[in-house]
Tab-separated table of C-alpha atoms in Angstrom:
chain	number	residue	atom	x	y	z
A	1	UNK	CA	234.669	248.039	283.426
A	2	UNK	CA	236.930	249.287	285.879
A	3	UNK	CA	235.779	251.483	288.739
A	4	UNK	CA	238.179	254.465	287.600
A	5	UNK	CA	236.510	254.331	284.335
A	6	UNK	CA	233.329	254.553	285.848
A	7	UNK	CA	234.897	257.679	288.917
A	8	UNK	CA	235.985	259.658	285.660
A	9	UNK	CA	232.659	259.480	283.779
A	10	UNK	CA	230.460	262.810	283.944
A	11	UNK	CA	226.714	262.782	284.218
A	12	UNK	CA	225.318	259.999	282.204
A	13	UNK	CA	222.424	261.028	280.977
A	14	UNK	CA	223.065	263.477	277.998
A	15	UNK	CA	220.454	265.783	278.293
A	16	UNK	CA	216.518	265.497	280.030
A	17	UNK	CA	215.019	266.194	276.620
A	18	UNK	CA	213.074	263.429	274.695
A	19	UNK	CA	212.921	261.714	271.485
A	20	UNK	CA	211.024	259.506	269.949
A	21	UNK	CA	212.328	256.418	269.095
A	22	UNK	CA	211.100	253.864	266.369
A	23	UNK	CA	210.898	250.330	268.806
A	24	UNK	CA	212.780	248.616	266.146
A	25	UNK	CA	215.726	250.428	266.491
A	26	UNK	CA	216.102	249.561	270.395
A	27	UNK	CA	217.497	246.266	271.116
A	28	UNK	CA	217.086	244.320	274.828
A	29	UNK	CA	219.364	245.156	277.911
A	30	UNK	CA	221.382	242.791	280.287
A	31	UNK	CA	217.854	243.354	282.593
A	32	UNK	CA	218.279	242.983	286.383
A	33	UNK	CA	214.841	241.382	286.478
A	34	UNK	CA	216.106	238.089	286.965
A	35	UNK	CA	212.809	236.588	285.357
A	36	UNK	CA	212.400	239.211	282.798
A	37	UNK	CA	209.293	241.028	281.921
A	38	UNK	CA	205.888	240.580	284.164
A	39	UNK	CA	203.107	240.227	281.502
A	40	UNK	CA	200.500	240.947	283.795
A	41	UNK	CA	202.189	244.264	284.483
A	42	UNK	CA	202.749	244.897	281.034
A	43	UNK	CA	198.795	243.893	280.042
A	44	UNK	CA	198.232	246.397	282.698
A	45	UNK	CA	200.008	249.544	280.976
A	46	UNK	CA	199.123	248.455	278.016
A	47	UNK	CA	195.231	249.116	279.170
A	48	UNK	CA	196.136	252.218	281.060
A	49	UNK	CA	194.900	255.461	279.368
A	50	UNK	CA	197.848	257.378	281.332
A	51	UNK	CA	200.749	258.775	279.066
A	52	UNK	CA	204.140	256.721	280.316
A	53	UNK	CA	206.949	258.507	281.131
A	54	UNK	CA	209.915	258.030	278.338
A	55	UNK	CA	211.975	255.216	278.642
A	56	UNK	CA	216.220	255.320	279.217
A	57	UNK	CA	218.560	254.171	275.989
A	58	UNK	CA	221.738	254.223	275.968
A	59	UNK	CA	223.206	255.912	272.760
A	60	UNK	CA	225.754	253.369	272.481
A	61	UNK	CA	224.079	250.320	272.098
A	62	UNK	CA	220.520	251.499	271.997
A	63	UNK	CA	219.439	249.065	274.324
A	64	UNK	CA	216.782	249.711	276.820
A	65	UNK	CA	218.399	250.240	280.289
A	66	UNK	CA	214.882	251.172	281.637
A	67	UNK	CA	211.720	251.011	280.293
A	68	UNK	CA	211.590	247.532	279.081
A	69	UNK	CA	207.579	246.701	280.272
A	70	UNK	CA	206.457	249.923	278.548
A	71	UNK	CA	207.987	248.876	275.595
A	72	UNK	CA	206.179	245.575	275.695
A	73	UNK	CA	203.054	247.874	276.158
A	74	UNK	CA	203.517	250.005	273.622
A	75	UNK	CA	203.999	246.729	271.196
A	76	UNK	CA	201.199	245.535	271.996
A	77	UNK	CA	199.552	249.049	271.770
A	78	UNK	CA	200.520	248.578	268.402
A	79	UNK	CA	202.724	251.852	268.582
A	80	UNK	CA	205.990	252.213	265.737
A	81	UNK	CA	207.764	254.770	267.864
A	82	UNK	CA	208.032	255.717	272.112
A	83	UNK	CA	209.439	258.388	273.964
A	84	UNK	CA	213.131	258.288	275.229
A	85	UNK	CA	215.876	259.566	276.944
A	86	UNK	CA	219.499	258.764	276.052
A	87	UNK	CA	222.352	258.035	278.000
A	88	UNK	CA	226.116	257.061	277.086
A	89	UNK	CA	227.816	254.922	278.569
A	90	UNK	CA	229.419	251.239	278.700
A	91	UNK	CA	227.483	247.898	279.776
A	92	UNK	CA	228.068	248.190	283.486
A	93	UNK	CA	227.682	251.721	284.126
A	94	UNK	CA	224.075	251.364	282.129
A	95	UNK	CA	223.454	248.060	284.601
A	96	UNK	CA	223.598	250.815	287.834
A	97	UNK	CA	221.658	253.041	286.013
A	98	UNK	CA	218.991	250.237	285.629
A	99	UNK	CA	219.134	248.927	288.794
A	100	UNK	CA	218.778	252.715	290.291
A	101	UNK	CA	216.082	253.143	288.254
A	102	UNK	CA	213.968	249.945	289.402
A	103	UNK	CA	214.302	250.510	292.748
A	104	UNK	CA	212.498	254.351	292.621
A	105	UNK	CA	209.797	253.932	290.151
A	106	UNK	CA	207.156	251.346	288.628
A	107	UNK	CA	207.335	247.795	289.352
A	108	UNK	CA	209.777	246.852	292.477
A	109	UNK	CA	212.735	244.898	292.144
A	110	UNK	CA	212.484	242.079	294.251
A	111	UNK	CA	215.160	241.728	297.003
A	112	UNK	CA	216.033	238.888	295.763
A	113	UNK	CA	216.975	240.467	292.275
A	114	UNK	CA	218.573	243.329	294.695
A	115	UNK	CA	220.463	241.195	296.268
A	116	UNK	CA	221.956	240.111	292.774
A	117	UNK	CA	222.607	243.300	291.589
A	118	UNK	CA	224.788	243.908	294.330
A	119	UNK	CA	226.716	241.295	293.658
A	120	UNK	CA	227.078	241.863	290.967
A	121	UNK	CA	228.052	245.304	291.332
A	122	UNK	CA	230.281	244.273	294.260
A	123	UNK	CA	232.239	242.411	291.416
A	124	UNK	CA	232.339	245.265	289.006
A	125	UNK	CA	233.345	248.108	291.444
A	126	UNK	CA	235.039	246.264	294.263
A	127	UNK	CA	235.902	249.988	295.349
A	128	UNK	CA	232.883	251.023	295.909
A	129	UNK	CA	232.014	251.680	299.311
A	130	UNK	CA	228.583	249.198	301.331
A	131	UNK	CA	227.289	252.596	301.635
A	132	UNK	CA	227.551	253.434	297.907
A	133	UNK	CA	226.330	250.032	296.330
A	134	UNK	CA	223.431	250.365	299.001
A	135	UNK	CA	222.382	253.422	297.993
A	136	UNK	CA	221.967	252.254	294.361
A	137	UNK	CA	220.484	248.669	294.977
A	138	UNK	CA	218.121	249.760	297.952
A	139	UNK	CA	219.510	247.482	300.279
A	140	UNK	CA	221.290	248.290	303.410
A	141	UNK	CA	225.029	249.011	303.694
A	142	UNK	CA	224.987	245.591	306.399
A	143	UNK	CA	223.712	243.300	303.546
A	144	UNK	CA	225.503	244.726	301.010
A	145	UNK	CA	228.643	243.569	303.697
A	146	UNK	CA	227.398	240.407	303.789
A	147	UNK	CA	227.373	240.185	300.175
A	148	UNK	CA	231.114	241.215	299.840
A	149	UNK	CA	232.372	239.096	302.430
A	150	UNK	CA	230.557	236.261	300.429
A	151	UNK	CA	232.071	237.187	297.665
A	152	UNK	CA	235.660	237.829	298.818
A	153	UNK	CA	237.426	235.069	296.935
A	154	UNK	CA	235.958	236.285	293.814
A	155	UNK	CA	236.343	239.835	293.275
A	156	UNK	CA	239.345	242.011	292.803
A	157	UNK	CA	240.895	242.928	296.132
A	158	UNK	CA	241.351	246.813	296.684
A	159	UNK	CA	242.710	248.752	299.497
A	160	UNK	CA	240.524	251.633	299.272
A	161	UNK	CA	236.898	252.060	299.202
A	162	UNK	CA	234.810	254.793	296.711
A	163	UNK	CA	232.014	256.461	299.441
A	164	UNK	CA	228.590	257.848	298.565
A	165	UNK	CA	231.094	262.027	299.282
A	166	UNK	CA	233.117	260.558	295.872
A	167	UNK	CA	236.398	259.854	298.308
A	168	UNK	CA	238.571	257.113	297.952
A	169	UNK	CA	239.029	256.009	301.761
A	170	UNK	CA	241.591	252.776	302.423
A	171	UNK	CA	239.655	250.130	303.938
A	172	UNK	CA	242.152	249.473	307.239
A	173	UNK	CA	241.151	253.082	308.864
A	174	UNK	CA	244.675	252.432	310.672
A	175	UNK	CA	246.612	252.467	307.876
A	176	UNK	CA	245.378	255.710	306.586
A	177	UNK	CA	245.978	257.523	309.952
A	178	UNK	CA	249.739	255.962	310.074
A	179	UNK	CA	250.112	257.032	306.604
A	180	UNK	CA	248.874	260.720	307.152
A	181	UNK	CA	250.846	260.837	310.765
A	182	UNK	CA	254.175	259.653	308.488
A	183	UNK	CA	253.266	262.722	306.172
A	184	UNK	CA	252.632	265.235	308.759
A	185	UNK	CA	255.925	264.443	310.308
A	186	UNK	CA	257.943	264.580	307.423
A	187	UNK	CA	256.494	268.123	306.030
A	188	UNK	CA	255.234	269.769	308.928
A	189	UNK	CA	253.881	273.082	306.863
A	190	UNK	CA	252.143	270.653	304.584
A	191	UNK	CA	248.125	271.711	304.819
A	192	UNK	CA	245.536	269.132	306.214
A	193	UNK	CA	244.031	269.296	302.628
A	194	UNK	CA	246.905	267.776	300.822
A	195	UNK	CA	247.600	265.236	303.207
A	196	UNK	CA	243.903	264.078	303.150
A	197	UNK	CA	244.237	263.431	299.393
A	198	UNK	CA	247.488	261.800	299.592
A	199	UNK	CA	246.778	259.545	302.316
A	200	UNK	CA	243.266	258.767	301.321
A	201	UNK	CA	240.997	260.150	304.489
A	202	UNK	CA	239.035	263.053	305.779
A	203	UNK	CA	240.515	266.423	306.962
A	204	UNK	CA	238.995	265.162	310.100
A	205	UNK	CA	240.845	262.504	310.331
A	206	UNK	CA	243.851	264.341	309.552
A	207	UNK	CA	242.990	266.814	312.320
A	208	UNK	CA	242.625	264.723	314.635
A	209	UNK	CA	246.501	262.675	313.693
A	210	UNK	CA	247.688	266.332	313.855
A	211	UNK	CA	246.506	266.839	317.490
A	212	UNK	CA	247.789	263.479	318.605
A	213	UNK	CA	251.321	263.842	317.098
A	214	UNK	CA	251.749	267.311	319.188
A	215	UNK	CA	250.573	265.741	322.542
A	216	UNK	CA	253.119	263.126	321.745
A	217	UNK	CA	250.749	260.467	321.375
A	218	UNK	CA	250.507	257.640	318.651
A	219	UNK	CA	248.622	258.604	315.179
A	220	UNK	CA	246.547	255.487	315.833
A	221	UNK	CA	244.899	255.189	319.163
A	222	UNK	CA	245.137	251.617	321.145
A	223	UNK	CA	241.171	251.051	320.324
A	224	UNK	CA	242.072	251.122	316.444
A	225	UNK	CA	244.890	248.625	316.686
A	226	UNK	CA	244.513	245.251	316.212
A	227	UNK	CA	244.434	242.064	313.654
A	228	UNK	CA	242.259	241.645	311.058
A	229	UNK	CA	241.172	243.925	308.271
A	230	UNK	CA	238.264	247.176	309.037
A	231	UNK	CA	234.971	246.867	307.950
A	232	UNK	CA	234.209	247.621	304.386
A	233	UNK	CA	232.711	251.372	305.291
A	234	UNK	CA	235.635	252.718	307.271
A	235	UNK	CA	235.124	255.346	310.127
A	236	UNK	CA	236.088	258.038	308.177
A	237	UNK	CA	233.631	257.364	305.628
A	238	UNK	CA	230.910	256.538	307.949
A	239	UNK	CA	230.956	260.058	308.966
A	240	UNK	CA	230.839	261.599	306.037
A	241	UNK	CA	227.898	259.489	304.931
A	242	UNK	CA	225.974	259.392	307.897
A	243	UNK	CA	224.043	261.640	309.890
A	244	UNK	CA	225.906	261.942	313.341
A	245	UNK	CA	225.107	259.794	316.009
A	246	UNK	CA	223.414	261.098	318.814
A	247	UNK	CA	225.386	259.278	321.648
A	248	UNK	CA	228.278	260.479	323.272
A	249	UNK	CA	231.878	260.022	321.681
A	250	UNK	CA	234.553	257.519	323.584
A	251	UNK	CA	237.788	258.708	324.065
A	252	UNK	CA	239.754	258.384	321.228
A	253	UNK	CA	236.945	258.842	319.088
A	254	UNK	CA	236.763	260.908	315.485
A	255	UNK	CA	235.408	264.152	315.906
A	256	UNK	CA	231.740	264.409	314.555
A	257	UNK	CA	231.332	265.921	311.492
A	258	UNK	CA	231.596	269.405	311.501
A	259	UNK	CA	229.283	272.047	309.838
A	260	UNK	CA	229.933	272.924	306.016
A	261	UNK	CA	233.744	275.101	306.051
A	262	UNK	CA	232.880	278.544	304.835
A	263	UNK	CA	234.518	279.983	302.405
A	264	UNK	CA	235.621	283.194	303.164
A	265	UNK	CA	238.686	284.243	301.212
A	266	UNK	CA	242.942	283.725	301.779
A	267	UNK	CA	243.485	280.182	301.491
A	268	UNK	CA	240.715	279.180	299.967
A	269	UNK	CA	239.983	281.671	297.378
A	270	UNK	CA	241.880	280.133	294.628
A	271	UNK	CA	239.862	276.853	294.742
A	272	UNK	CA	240.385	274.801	292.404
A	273	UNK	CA	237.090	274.770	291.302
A	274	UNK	CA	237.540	272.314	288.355
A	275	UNK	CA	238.839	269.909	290.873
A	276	UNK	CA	236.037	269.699	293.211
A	277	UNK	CA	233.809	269.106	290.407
A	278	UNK	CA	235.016	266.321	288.939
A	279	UNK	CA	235.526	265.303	292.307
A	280	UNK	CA	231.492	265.115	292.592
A	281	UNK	CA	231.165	263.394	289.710
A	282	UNK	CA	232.768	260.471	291.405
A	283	UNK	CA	229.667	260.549	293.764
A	284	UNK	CA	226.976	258.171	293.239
A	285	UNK	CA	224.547	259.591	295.167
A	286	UNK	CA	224.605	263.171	292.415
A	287	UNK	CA	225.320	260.695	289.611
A	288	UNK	CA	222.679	258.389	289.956
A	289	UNK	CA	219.440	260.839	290.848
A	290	UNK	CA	217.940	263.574	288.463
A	291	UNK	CA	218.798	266.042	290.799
A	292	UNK	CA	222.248	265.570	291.095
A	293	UNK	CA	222.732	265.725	287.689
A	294	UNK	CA	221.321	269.055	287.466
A	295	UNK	CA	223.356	270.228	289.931
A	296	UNK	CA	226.772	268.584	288.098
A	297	UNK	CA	225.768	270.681	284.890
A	298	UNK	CA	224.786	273.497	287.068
A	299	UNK	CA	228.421	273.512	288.872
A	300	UNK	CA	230.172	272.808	285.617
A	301	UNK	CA	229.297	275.636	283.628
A	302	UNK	CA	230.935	277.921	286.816
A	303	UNK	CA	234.616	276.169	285.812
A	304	UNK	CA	235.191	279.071	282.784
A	305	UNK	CA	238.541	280.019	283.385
A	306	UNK	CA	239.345	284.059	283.481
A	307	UNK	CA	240.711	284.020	279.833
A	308	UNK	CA	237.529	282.565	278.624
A	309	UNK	CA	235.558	284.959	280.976
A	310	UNK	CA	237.485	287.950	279.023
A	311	UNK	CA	236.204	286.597	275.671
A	312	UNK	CA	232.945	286.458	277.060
A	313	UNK	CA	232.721	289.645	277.981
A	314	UNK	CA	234.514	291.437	275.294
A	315	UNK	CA	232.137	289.791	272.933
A	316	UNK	CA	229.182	291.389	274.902
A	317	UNK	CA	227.309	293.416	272.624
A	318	UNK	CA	227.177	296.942	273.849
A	319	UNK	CA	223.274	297.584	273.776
A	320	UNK	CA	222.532	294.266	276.201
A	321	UNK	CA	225.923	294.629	279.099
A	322	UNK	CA	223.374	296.367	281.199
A	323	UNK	CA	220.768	293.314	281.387
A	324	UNK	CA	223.624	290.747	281.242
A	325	UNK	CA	225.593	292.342	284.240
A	326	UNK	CA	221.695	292.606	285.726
A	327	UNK	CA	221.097	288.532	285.212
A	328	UNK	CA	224.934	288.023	286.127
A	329	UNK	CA	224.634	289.396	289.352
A	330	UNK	CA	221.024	287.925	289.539
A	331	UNK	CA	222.927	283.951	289.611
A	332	UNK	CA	225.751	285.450	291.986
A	333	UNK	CA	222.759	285.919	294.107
A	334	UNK	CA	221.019	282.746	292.977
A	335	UNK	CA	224.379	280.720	294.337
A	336	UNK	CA	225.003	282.793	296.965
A	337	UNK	CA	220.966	282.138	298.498
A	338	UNK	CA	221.703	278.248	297.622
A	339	UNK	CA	224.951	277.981	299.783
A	340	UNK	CA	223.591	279.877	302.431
A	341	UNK	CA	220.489	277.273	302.935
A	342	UNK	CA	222.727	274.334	302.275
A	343	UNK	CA	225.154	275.688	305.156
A	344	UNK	CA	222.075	276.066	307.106
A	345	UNK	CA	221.328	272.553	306.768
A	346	UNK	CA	224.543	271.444	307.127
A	347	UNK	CA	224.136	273.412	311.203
A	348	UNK	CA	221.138	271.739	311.358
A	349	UNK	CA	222.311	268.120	311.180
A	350	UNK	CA	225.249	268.592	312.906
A	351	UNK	CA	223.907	269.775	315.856
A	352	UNK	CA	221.731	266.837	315.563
């Protein structure tokens, strides 16, 4: 699989509902326990008078892309059905979902499996980010470097990198500021937005081009020149990953990341909503967890465009418009609290 099959996907797991499933329906899973099941953890479950949470299936295939030692247990429980949760999706987007999985619940994955399933990931989605693949495996971006550079003659090359934000960054950080510095000079009302997307960094980074071109300086500085490719996380994506550093900047430098932009009206009232969300989906970070799941369906159901909005509410029935426009205004609120404490936290960490 591709990794623009796997950027265009929405959340994986169908719905957090359960089912149970008769155990010889499910079949086994490309595991990334290397030496498969651990019997004494399985005799262990099997004795344990605690209810097991479900396991994960993907629809598709129904093979088991977590769970695979409770259903062991609940064979030799002697049990016909267990409890489930379905997913859909292909072979190696169900191998990140199992590797998330056994690296935040039950038995650990051992590094050395970890260090596997990188490389294997590495290989699958070659532009994916350190930061990205680390966040899945449970390794650190460094080894997950290692791992690439290992690996180099045997994966796909690509020239941009996926981050943890959902962004597409080009690995040489230089070539992305020349590229938005050729942009800025060749449309000069063009916003910092648009030539972000286009040249594949960070309005920061684009800010910062922008304020070297008018003092008549180069779009790269001298420190960022050189032979020799950038590391696999590029600057730009470093900061939008990582909490910002606490010493001071050298000249030259990126700006540190800035607090959340608020969203106040002109420009930036026509959002394109849609956009941004399936930009998200392309994150990892909301992908992969329960939480950011939520939050995908969550944002999702906002993208009703105003003609649907006008059925909507011309199909309100008369006797309930009151305690609709009551709850209605009750999520406006809802939203409005949520954004308010994310910008909060947004101050917060980038005032360090």
């Amino acid at each position: 699989m591709n990794g623009q099959r796997l950027a265009d996907a929405s959340a994986l797991v169908s719905h957090p509902s359960t089912e149970l499933v008769p155990l010889s329906e499910l079949t086994r899973f490309d595991s990334p326990r290397l030496s498969g099941a651990d019997n004494e953890h399985v005799r262990l479950l099997a004795e344990s008078d605690t209810e097991l949470p479900p396991i994960l299936v993907n629809r598709r295939t129904m093979s088991v892309v977590d769970g695979m030692h409770r259903v062991r247990a609940a064979e030799l429980r002697g049990q016909e059905k267990i409890e489930a949760v379905f997913c859909e999706c292909d072979d190696e987007e169900a191998f990140v979902l199992a590797v998330k999985a056994n690296i935040s619940h039950g038995l650990p994955l051992p590094r050395s499996d970890r260090n596997a399933a990188a490389e294997r990931i590495v290989s699958s989605h070659p532009e994916w980010s350190d930061r990205a693949i680390a966040s899945v495996t449970g390794l650190s971006h460094k080894t997950v470097g290692a791992i690439r550079r290992r690996a180099s003659g045997e994966i796909p090359h690509s020239h941009t990198r996926l981050g943890r934000d959902g962004r597409e960054r080009p690995v040489d950080a230089a070539e992305g500021r020349e590229q938005a510095g050729r942009i800025l000079a060749e449309r000069p009302g063009v916003s910092l937005r648009e030539v972000a997307r286009e040249a594949g960094v960070c309005t920061a980074t684009v800010r910062d081009v922008r304020d070297r071109l008018r003092r008549g300086e180069a779009p790269v500085g001298p420190t960022r020149r050189g032979p020799g490719t950038a590391p696999p996380d590029t600057p730009s994506d470093a900061a939008a990953e990582a909490a910002p550093a606490a010493a001071p900047q050298a000249a030259g430098a990126l700006p540190r990341p800035k607090a959340l932009a608020r969203i106040d009206g002109g420009a930036d009232h026509d959002v394109d909503l849609a956009g941004l969300i399936q930009n998200l989906r392309k994150d990892p970070s909301l992908r992969f967890s329960e939480s950011g799941r939520t939050l995908l369906r969550l944002l999702d159901v906002c993208t009703v465009g105003p003609q649907e909005w006008t059925r909507i509410s011309e199909n309100v029935p008369p006797h309930r418009a009151e305690i609709i426009v009551s709850a209605a205004r009750a999520c406006s609120r809802a939203w409005q609290d949520f954004a308010t404490e994310l910008e909060r936290r947004s101050d917060r960490q980038a005032s360090g």
